[in-house]
mmCIF file of C-alpha atoms and ligand atoms in Angstrom:
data_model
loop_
_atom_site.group_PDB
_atom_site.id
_atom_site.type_symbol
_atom_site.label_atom_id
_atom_site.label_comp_id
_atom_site.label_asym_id
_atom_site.label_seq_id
_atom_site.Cartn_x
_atom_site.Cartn_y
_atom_site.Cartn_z
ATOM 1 C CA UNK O 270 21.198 -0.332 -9.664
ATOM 2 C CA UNK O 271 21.023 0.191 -5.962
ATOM 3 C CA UNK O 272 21.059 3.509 -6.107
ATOM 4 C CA UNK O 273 18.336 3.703 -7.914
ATOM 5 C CA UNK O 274 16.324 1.362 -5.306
ATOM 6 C CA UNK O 275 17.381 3.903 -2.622
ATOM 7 C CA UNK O 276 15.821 6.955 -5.111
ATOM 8 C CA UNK O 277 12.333 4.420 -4.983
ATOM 9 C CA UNK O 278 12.608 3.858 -1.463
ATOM 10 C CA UNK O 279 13.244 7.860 -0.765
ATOM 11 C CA UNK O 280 10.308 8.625 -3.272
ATOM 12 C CA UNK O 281 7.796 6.379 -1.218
ATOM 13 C CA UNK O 282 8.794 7.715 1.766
ATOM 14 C CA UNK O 283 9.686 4.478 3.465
ATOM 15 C CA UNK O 284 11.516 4.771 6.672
ATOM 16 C CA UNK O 285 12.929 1.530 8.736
ATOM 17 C CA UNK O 286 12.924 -1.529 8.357
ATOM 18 C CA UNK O 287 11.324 -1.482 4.689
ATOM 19 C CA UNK O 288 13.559 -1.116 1.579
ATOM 20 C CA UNK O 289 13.048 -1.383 -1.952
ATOM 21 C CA UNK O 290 14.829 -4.674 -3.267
ATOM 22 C CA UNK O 291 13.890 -4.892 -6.883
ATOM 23 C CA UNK O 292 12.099 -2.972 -9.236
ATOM 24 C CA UNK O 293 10.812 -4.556 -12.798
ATOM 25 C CA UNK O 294 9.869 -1.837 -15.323
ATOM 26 C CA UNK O 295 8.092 -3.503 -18.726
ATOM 27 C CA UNK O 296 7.409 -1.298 -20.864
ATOM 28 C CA UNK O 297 5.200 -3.682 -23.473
ATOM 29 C CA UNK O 298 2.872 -4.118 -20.382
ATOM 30 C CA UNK O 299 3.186 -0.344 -19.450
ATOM 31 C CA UNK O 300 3.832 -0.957 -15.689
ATOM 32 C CA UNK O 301 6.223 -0.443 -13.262
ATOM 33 C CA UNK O 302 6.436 -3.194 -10.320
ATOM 34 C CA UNK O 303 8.524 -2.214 -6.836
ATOM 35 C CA UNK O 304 9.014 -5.046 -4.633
ATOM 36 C CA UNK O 305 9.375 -4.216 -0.925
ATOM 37 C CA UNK O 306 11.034 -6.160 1.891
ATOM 38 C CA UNK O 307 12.485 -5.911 5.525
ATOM 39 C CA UNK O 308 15.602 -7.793 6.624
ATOM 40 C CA UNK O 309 15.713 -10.734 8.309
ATOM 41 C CA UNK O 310 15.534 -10.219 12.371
ATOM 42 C CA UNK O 311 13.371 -7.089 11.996
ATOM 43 C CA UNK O 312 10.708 -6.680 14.969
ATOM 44 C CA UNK O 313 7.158 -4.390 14.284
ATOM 45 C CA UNK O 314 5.127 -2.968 16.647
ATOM 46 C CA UNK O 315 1.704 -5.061 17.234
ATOM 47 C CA UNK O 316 -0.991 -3.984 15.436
ATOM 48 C CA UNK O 317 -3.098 -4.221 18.238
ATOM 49 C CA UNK O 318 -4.729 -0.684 18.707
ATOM 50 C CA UNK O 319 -3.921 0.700 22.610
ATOM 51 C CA UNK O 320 -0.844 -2.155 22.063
ATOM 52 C CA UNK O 321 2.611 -0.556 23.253
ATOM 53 C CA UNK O 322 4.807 -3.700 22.564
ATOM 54 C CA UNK O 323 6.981 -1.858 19.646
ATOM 55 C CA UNK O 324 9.254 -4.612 19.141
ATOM 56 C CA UNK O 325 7.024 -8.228 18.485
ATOM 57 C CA UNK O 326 9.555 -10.717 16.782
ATOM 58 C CA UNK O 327 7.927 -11.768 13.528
ATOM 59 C CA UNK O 328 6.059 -15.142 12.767
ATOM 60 C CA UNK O 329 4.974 -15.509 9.376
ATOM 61 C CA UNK O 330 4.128 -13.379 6.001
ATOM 62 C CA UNK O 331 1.485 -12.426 3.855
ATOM 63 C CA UNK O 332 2.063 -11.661 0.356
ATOM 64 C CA UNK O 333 0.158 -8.394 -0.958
ATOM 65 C CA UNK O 334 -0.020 -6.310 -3.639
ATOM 66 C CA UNK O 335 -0.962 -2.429 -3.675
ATOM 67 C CA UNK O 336 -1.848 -0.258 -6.801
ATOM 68 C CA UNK O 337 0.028 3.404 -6.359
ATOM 69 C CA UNK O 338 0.360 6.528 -8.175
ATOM 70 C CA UNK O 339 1.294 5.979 -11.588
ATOM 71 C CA UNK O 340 4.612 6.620 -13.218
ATOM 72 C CA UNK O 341 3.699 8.948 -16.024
ATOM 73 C CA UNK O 342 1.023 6.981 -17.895
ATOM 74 C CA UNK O 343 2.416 3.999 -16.664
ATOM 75 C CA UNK O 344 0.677 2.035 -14.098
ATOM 76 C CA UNK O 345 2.531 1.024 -10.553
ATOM 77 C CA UNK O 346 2.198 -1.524 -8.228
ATOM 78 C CA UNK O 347 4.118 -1.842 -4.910
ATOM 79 C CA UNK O 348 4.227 -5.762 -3.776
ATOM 80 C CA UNK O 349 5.639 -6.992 0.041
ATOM 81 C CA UNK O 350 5.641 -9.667 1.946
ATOM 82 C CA UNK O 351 3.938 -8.287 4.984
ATOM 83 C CA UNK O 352 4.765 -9.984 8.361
ATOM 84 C CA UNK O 353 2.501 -10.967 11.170
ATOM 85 C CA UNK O 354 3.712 -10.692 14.373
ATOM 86 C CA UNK O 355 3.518 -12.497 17.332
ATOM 87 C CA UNK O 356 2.778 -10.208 20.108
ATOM 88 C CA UNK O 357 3.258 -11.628 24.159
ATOM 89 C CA UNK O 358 -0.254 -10.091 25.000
ATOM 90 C CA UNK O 359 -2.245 -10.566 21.797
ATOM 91 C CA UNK O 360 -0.427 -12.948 20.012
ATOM 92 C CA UNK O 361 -0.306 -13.118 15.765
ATOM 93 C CA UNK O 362 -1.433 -10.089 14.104
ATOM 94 C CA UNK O 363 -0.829 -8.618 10.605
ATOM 95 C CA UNK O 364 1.639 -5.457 10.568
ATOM 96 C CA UNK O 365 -0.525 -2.381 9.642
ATOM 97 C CA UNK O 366 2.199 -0.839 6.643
ATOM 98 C CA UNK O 367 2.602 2.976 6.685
ATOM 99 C CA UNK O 368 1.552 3.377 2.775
ATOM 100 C CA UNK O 369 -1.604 1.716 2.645
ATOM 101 C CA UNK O 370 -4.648 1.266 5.571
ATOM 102 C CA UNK O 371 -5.182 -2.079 6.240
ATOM 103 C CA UNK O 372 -7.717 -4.617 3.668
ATOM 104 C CA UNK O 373 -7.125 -1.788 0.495
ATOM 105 C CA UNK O 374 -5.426 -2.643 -2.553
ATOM 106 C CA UNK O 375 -4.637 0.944 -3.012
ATOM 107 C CA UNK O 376 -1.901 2.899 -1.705
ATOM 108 C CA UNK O 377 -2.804 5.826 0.370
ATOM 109 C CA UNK O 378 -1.405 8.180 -2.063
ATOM 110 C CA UNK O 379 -3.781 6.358 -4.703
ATOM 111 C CA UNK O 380 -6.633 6.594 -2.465
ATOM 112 C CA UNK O 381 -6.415 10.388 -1.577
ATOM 113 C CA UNK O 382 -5.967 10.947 -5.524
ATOM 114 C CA UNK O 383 -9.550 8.726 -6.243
ATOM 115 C CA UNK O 384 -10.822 11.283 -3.587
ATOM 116 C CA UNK O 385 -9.351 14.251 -4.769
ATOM 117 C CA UNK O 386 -10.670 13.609 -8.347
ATOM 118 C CA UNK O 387 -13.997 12.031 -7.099
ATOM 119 C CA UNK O 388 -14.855 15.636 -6.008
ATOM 120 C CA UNK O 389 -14.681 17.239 -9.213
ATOM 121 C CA UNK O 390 -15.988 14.569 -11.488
ATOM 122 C CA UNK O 391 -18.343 11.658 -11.693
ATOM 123 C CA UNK O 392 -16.753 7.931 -10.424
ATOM 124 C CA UNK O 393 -17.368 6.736 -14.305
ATOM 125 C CA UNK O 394 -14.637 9.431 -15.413
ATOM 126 C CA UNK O 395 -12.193 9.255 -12.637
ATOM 127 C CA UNK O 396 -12.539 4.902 -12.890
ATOM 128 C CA UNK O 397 -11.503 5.882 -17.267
ATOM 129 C CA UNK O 398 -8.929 8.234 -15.891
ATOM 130 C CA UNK O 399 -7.245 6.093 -13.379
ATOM 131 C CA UNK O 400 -7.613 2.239 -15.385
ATOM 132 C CA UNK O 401 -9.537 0.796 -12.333
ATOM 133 C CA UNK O 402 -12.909 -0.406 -11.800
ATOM 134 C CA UNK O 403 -15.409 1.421 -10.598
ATOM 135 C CA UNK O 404 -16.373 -1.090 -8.341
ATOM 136 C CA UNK O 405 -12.941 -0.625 -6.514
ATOM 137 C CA UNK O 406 -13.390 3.094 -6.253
ATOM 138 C CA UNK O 407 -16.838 3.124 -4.625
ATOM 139 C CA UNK O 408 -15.095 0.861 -1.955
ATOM 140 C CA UNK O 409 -12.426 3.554 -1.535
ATOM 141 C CA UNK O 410 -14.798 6.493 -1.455
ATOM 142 C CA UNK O 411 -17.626 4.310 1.049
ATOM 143 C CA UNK O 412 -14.981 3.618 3.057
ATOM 144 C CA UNK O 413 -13.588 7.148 3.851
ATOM 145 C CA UNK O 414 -17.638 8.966 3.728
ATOM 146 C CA UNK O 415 -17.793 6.435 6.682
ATOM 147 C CA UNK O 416 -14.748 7.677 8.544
ATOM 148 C CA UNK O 417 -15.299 11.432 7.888
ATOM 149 C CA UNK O 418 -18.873 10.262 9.032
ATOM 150 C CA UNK O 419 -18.061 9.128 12.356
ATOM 151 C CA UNK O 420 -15.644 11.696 12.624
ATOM 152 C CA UNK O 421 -18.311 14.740 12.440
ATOM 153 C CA UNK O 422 -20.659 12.788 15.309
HETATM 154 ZN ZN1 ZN I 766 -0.017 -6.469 21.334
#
């Protein structure tokens, strides 16, 4: 069984200190649920941008829950419990994770799909397509218009 949590955590990319501790596949809901974690005594970096304290003991968690890429047709959903740390200069901040950008409920891999299909076809289709509301994608596709936005200035 581990093995196959080391195939997940190889597939996601996930380099230190996350692993993949548990995966739940039903197939009468038609999803596929990977549960992330870090070990106990793991430091982050503080999220602080211009921060260069790499290694901030952590103070508390936040559960969260991303939607990813699905798994064939059926949906996937990557949960962690992700730590705040307490940083000497700028004390408690949330970890920014390396698969998702910070406030989304969508995986970066999820997001650049929305984009990807949101140029070819109208939101309506991709929000049918990809089970999600449309109201979620607009929020994805605002969000990085805004970015490429400030970007071209
Ligand atoms: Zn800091």
């Amino acid at each position: 069984m581990s093995e196959t949590l080391d195939l997940f955590k190889a597939a996601l990319g996930l380099g230190e200190p996350w692993r993949v501790t548990r995966s739940d596949f039903d197939v009468a809901q038609g999803r596929l649920d990977l549960y992330l974690d870090f070990p106990r005594g793991a430091r982050f970096a503080c999220a602080v941008a211009g921060c260069d304290q790499g290694s901030c003991p952590v103070h508390d968690t936040e559960a969260k829950t991303w939607r990813h890429l699905d798994f064939f047709q059926y949906k996937a959903f990557l949960h962690a419990r992700v730590p705040r740390t307490r940083c000497p200069e700028h004390g408690v901040h949330l970890v920014e994770v390396p698969w998702a950008r910070p406030e989304s409920g969508f995986t970066l891999l999820f997001e650049a799909l929305l984009i990807e299909f949101a140029t070819a076809m109208p939101v309506a289709r991709v929000a049918a397509m990809t089970r999600e509301h449309d109201t979620r994608i607009w929020r994805v596709l605002e969000h990085h218009v805004a970015v490429q936005g400030r970007a071209r200035r």
